[in-house]
Amino acid sequence: MDPMFRYFLGFQVSADRAGWLARQLPPVSGDLFAGLKPQLYHLTLCTIAETMEPQPFLRGKVAKAFSAGLPATSAIPFARIVSRSSGAELVTAGSVGAIRQAYDAIVARLATQGIDPMHRKSGLRPHVTLGYGTCAFDPVSVAWNWAPRDLVLIESHVGHRRHRVLQSWRLEPPAQGSFDFMADELPAPLLRAA
């Protein structure tokens, strides 16, 4: 029997950046594609539970794992929006070593409470899902270095595209003191050929 609830940790895209990102997705025709609402945009780090019933005590276990603090954030280099067989995604370019370090530190903290990530056989592939279903379009260039500010625990109702943020934790600023952590600027609007 398939699970009804999925619990995962990820970085949620803030409202201003989500709105900008939604405007970068090219028009997709056909009734087999459904774009996500921008307020649901996030980068999933790991699924930590899949269950038939809600898990009200999971939030407390995760909070206890993070009670000693979280790792510093780092910029994630995004490069383009692409069409995949199962939907549309914003994908990274270049090294994802910094996000892998943050992921490893988060997983180590979860392990102190007996929480292990699920579904990581293929490795960490950071991306932001923008919609589900069949779609076809040429890749759209998006040069954006995003430094997430919050780690969120999300309860997802599987198959219903409903996400509920159960808790949010502020990440430490990047280790490089020369960068302005709060100045997470968006790139200039893209011009599309007619």
Tab-separated table of C-alpha atoms in Angstrom:
chain	number	residue	atom	x	y	z
A	1	MET	CA	0.000	0.000	0.000
A	2	ASP	CA	1.343	3.431	-0.928
A	3	PRO	CA	2.037	5.936	1.871
A	4	MET	CA	-0.384	8.807	2.415
A	5	PHE	CA	2.041	11.143	4.184
A	6	ARG	CA	5.624	12.021	3.316
A	7	TYR	CA	7.877	14.009	5.621
A	8	PHE	CA	10.928	15.714	4.206
A	9	LEU	CA	13.485	18.396	4.921
A	10	GLY	CA	14.351	21.046	2.388
A	11	PHE	CA	15.008	24.676	1.621
A	12	GLN	CA	11.857	26.646	0.811
A	13	VAL	CA	12.104	29.374	-1.814
A	14	SER	CA	11.010	32.738	-0.375
A	15	ALA	CA	7.900	34.397	-1.809
A	16	ASP	CA	9.676	37.106	-3.828
A	17	ARG	CA	12.078	34.631	-5.383
A	18	ALA	CA	9.322	32.077	-6.022
A	19	GLY	CA	7.278	34.672	-7.917
A	20	TRP	CA	10.273	35.602	-10.047
A	21	LEU	CA	11.032	31.941	-10.710
A	22	ALA	CA	7.425	31.210	-11.739
A	23	ARG	CA	7.663	33.965	-14.366
A	24	GLN	CA	10.742	32.284	-15.898
A	25	LEU	CA	8.875	29.055	-16.711
A	26	PRO	CA	7.942	29.184	-20.412
A	27	PRO	CA	4.330	28.622	-21.455
A	28	VAL	CA	3.565	24.905	-21.455
A	29	SER	CA	0.676	23.674	-23.567
A	30	GLY	CA	-1.366	20.573	-22.994
A	31	ASP	CA	-3.505	19.324	-20.171
A	32	LEU	CA	-0.979	16.760	-18.912
A	33	PHE	CA	1.183	19.398	-17.199
A	34	ALA	CA	0.327	21.073	-13.911
A	35	GLY	CA	2.533	23.859	-12.630
A	36	LEU	CA	3.102	24.042	-8.898
A	37	LYS	CA	1.960	27.075	-6.972
A	38	PRO	CA	5.065	29.222	-6.363
A	39	GLN	CA	4.549	29.068	-2.589
A	40	LEU	CA	5.282	25.313	-2.830
A	41	TYR	CA	8.691	25.732	-4.520
A	42	HIS	CA	11.414	24.089	-2.487
A	43	LEU	CA	14.627	22.131	-2.818
A	44	THR	CA	14.224	18.745	-1.136
A	45	LEU	CA	17.252	17.534	0.808
A	46	CYS	CA	15.884	14.239	2.095
A	47	THR	CA	12.715	12.334	2.859
A	48	ILE	CA	12.731	11.144	6.469
A	49	ALA	CA	9.434	9.248	6.714
A	50	GLU	CA	6.603	7.854	4.579
A	51	THR	CA	3.561	6.671	6.511
A	52	MET	CA	-0.118	5.841	6.276
A	53	GLU	CA	-0.983	7.982	9.326
A	54	PRO	CA	0.211	11.464	10.366
A	55	GLN	CA	3.284	11.475	12.612
A	56	PRO	CA	2.700	14.208	15.225
A	57	PHE	CA	5.826	13.349	17.251
A	58	LEU	CA	8.264	13.469	14.338
A	59	ARG	CA	8.576	17.255	14.546
A	60	GLY	CA	9.812	17.019	18.130
A	61	LYS	CA	12.453	14.437	17.211
A	62	VAL	CA	13.722	16.576	14.346
A	63	ALA	CA	13.765	19.691	16.543
A	64	LYS	CA	15.800	17.807	19.153
A	65	ALA	CA	18.289	16.743	16.464
A	66	PHE	CA	18.783	20.406	15.519
A	67	SER	CA	18.866	21.778	19.077
A	68	ALA	CA	22.670	22.177	18.917
A	69	GLY	CA	22.363	24.301	15.769
A	70	LEU	CA	22.496	23.921	12.026
A	71	PRO	CA	25.329	24.167	9.506
A	72	ALA	CA	26.060	27.345	7.620
A	73	THR	CA	24.224	27.948	4.384
A	74	SER	CA	26.022	28.293	1.090
A	75	ALA	CA	25.127	29.572	-2.354
A	76	ILE	CA	23.553	27.047	-4.693
A	77	PRO	CA	24.369	27.796	-8.356
A	78	PHE	CA	21.294	27.347	-10.551
A	79	ALA	CA	21.681	27.499	-14.331
A	80	ARG	CA	18.520	26.600	-16.241
A	81	ILE	CA	14.935	25.441	-16.265
A	82	VAL	CA	14.559	22.151	-18.110
A	83	SER	CA	11.793	19.874	-19.302
A	84	ARG	CA	11.971	16.375	-17.830
A	85	SER	CA	9.808	13.353	-18.580
A	86	SER	CA	7.940	13.909	-15.315
A	87	GLY	CA	7.811	17.715	-15.223
A	88	ALA	CA	9.790	20.965	-15.203
A	89	GLU	CA	12.772	21.658	-12.936
A	90	LEU	CA	15.244	24.374	-12.070
A	91	VAL	CA	18.630	22.609	-12.092
A	92	THR	CA	22.077	23.448	-10.807
A	93	ALA	CA	25.332	24.014	-12.666
A	94	GLY	CA	28.855	23.443	-11.497
A	95	SER	CA	29.868	21.989	-8.177
A	96	VAL	CA	27.300	21.113	-5.534
A	97	GLY	CA	30.025	20.316	-2.997
A	98	ALA	CA	28.905	23.017	-0.562
A	99	ILE	CA	25.299	21.802	-0.490
A	100	ARG	CA	26.558	18.238	-0.074
A	101	GLN	CA	28.517	19.342	3.016
A	102	ALA	CA	25.388	20.974	4.465
A	103	TYR	CA	23.373	17.840	3.651
A	104	ASP	CA	25.951	15.580	5.346
A	105	ALA	CA	25.953	17.794	8.460
A	106	ILE	CA	22.137	17.763	8.620
A	107	VAL	CA	22.019	13.968	8.193
A	108	ALA	CA	24.607	13.566	10.980
A	109	ARG	CA	22.413	15.616	13.325
A	110	LEU	CA	19.318	13.576	12.384
A	111	ALA	CA	21.200	10.343	13.120
A	112	THR	CA	21.484	11.371	16.794
A	113	GLN	CA	17.701	10.830	16.990
A	114	GLY	CA	17.632	7.627	14.928
A	115	ILE	CA	16.339	9.382	11.793
A	116	ASP	CA	17.824	8.173	8.510
A	117	PRO	CA	17.184	9.728	5.088
A	118	MET	CA	15.314	7.637	2.533
A	119	HIS	CA	15.640	7.325	-1.269
A	120	ARG	CA	19.267	8.459	-1.645
A	121	LYS	CA	20.580	5.552	-3.723
A	122	SER	CA	21.071	7.790	-6.763
A	123	GLY	CA	22.891	10.494	-4.796
A	124	LEU	CA	22.035	14.088	-4.048
A	125	ARG	CA	20.635	15.897	-7.095
A	126	PRO	CA	19.640	19.400	-6.009
A	127	HIS	CA	16.762	20.885	-8.017
A	128	VAL	CA	13.519	22.813	-7.595
A	129	THR	CA	10.420	21.204	-9.134
A	130	LEU	CA	8.233	23.782	-10.909
A	131	GLY	CA	5.528	21.466	-12.215
A	132	TYR	CA	4.538	17.854	-12.859
A	133	GLY	CA	3.479	16.022	-15.983
A	134	THR	CA	4.403	15.858	-19.629
A	135	CYS	CA	5.919	19.047	-20.996
A	136	ALA	CA	8.327	19.970	-23.746
A	137	PHE	CA	10.249	23.213	-24.132
A	138	ASP	CA	13.786	24.343	-24.855
A	139	PRO	CA	15.898	24.905	-21.725
A	140	VAL	CA	15.633	28.406	-20.274
A	141	SER	CA	18.847	29.988	-18.965
A	142	VAL	CA	18.587	31.193	-15.381
A	143	ALA	CA	21.804	32.343	-13.709
A	144	TRP	CA	20.960	32.506	-10.008
A	145	ASN	CA	23.096	31.853	-6.934
A	146	TRP	CA	20.659	31.176	-4.120
A	147	ALA	CA	21.676	31.156	-0.467
A	148	PRO	CA	18.754	29.542	1.403
A	149	ARG	CA	17.962	31.078	4.782
A	150	ASP	CA	15.714	28.444	6.320
A	151	LEU	CA	15.565	24.681	6.593
A	152	VAL	CA	11.969	23.443	6.727
A	153	LEU	CA	10.249	20.220	7.772
A	154	ILE	CA	7.335	19.603	5.410
A	155	GLU	CA	4.433	17.187	5.640
A	156	SER	CA	3.234	16.277	2.157
A	157	HIS	CA	-0.100	14.606	1.397
A	158	VAL	CA	1.108	12.212	-1.286
A	159	GLY	CA	-0.591	12.679	-4.640
A	160	HIS	CA	-2.523	15.790	-3.592
A	161	ARG	CA	0.178	18.481	-3.993
A	162	ARG	CA	-0.524	19.713	-0.481
A	163	HIS	CA	2.439	20.698	1.638
A	164	ARG	CA	2.342	21.880	5.211
A	165	VAL	CA	5.424	23.418	6.798
A	166	LEU	CA	5.602	21.894	10.264
A	167	GLN	CA	8.658	23.822	11.432
A	168	SER	CA	11.365	26.108	10.139
A	169	TRP	CA	14.926	26.623	11.377
A	170	ARG	CA	17.195	29.548	10.488
A	171	LEU	CA	20.490	28.468	8.907
A	172	GLU	CA	23.786	29.992	9.946
A	173	PRO	CA	25.117	32.585	7.468
A	174	PRO	CA	27.847	31.526	5.021
A	175	ALA	CA	31.321	31.106	6.485
A	176	GLN	CA	32.814	33.727	4.124
A	177	GLY	CA	32.555	37.034	5.937
A	178	SER	CA	33.136	38.962	2.714
A	179	PHE	CA	29.709	38.079	1.308
A	180	ASP	CA	26.539	39.896	2.305
A	181	PHE	CA	24.266	37.042	3.425
A	182	MET	CA	21.130	39.170	3.364
A	183	ALA	CA	21.715	40.432	-0.207
A	184	ASP	CA	20.350	37.429	-2.114
A	185	GLU	CA	19.669	39.354	-5.300
A	186	LEU	CA	17.800	38.037	-8.268
A	187	PRO	CA	19.244	38.232	-11.762
A	188	ALA	CA	17.881	40.751	-14.219
A	189	PRO	CA	14.736	39.633	-16.090
A	190	LEU	CA	15.438	37.385	-19.056
A	191	LEU	CA	14.587	38.461	-22.577
A	192	ARG	CA	13.028	35.775	-24.712
A	193	ALA	CA	13.249	35.685	-28.469
A	194	ALA	CA	9.959	36.266	-30.255
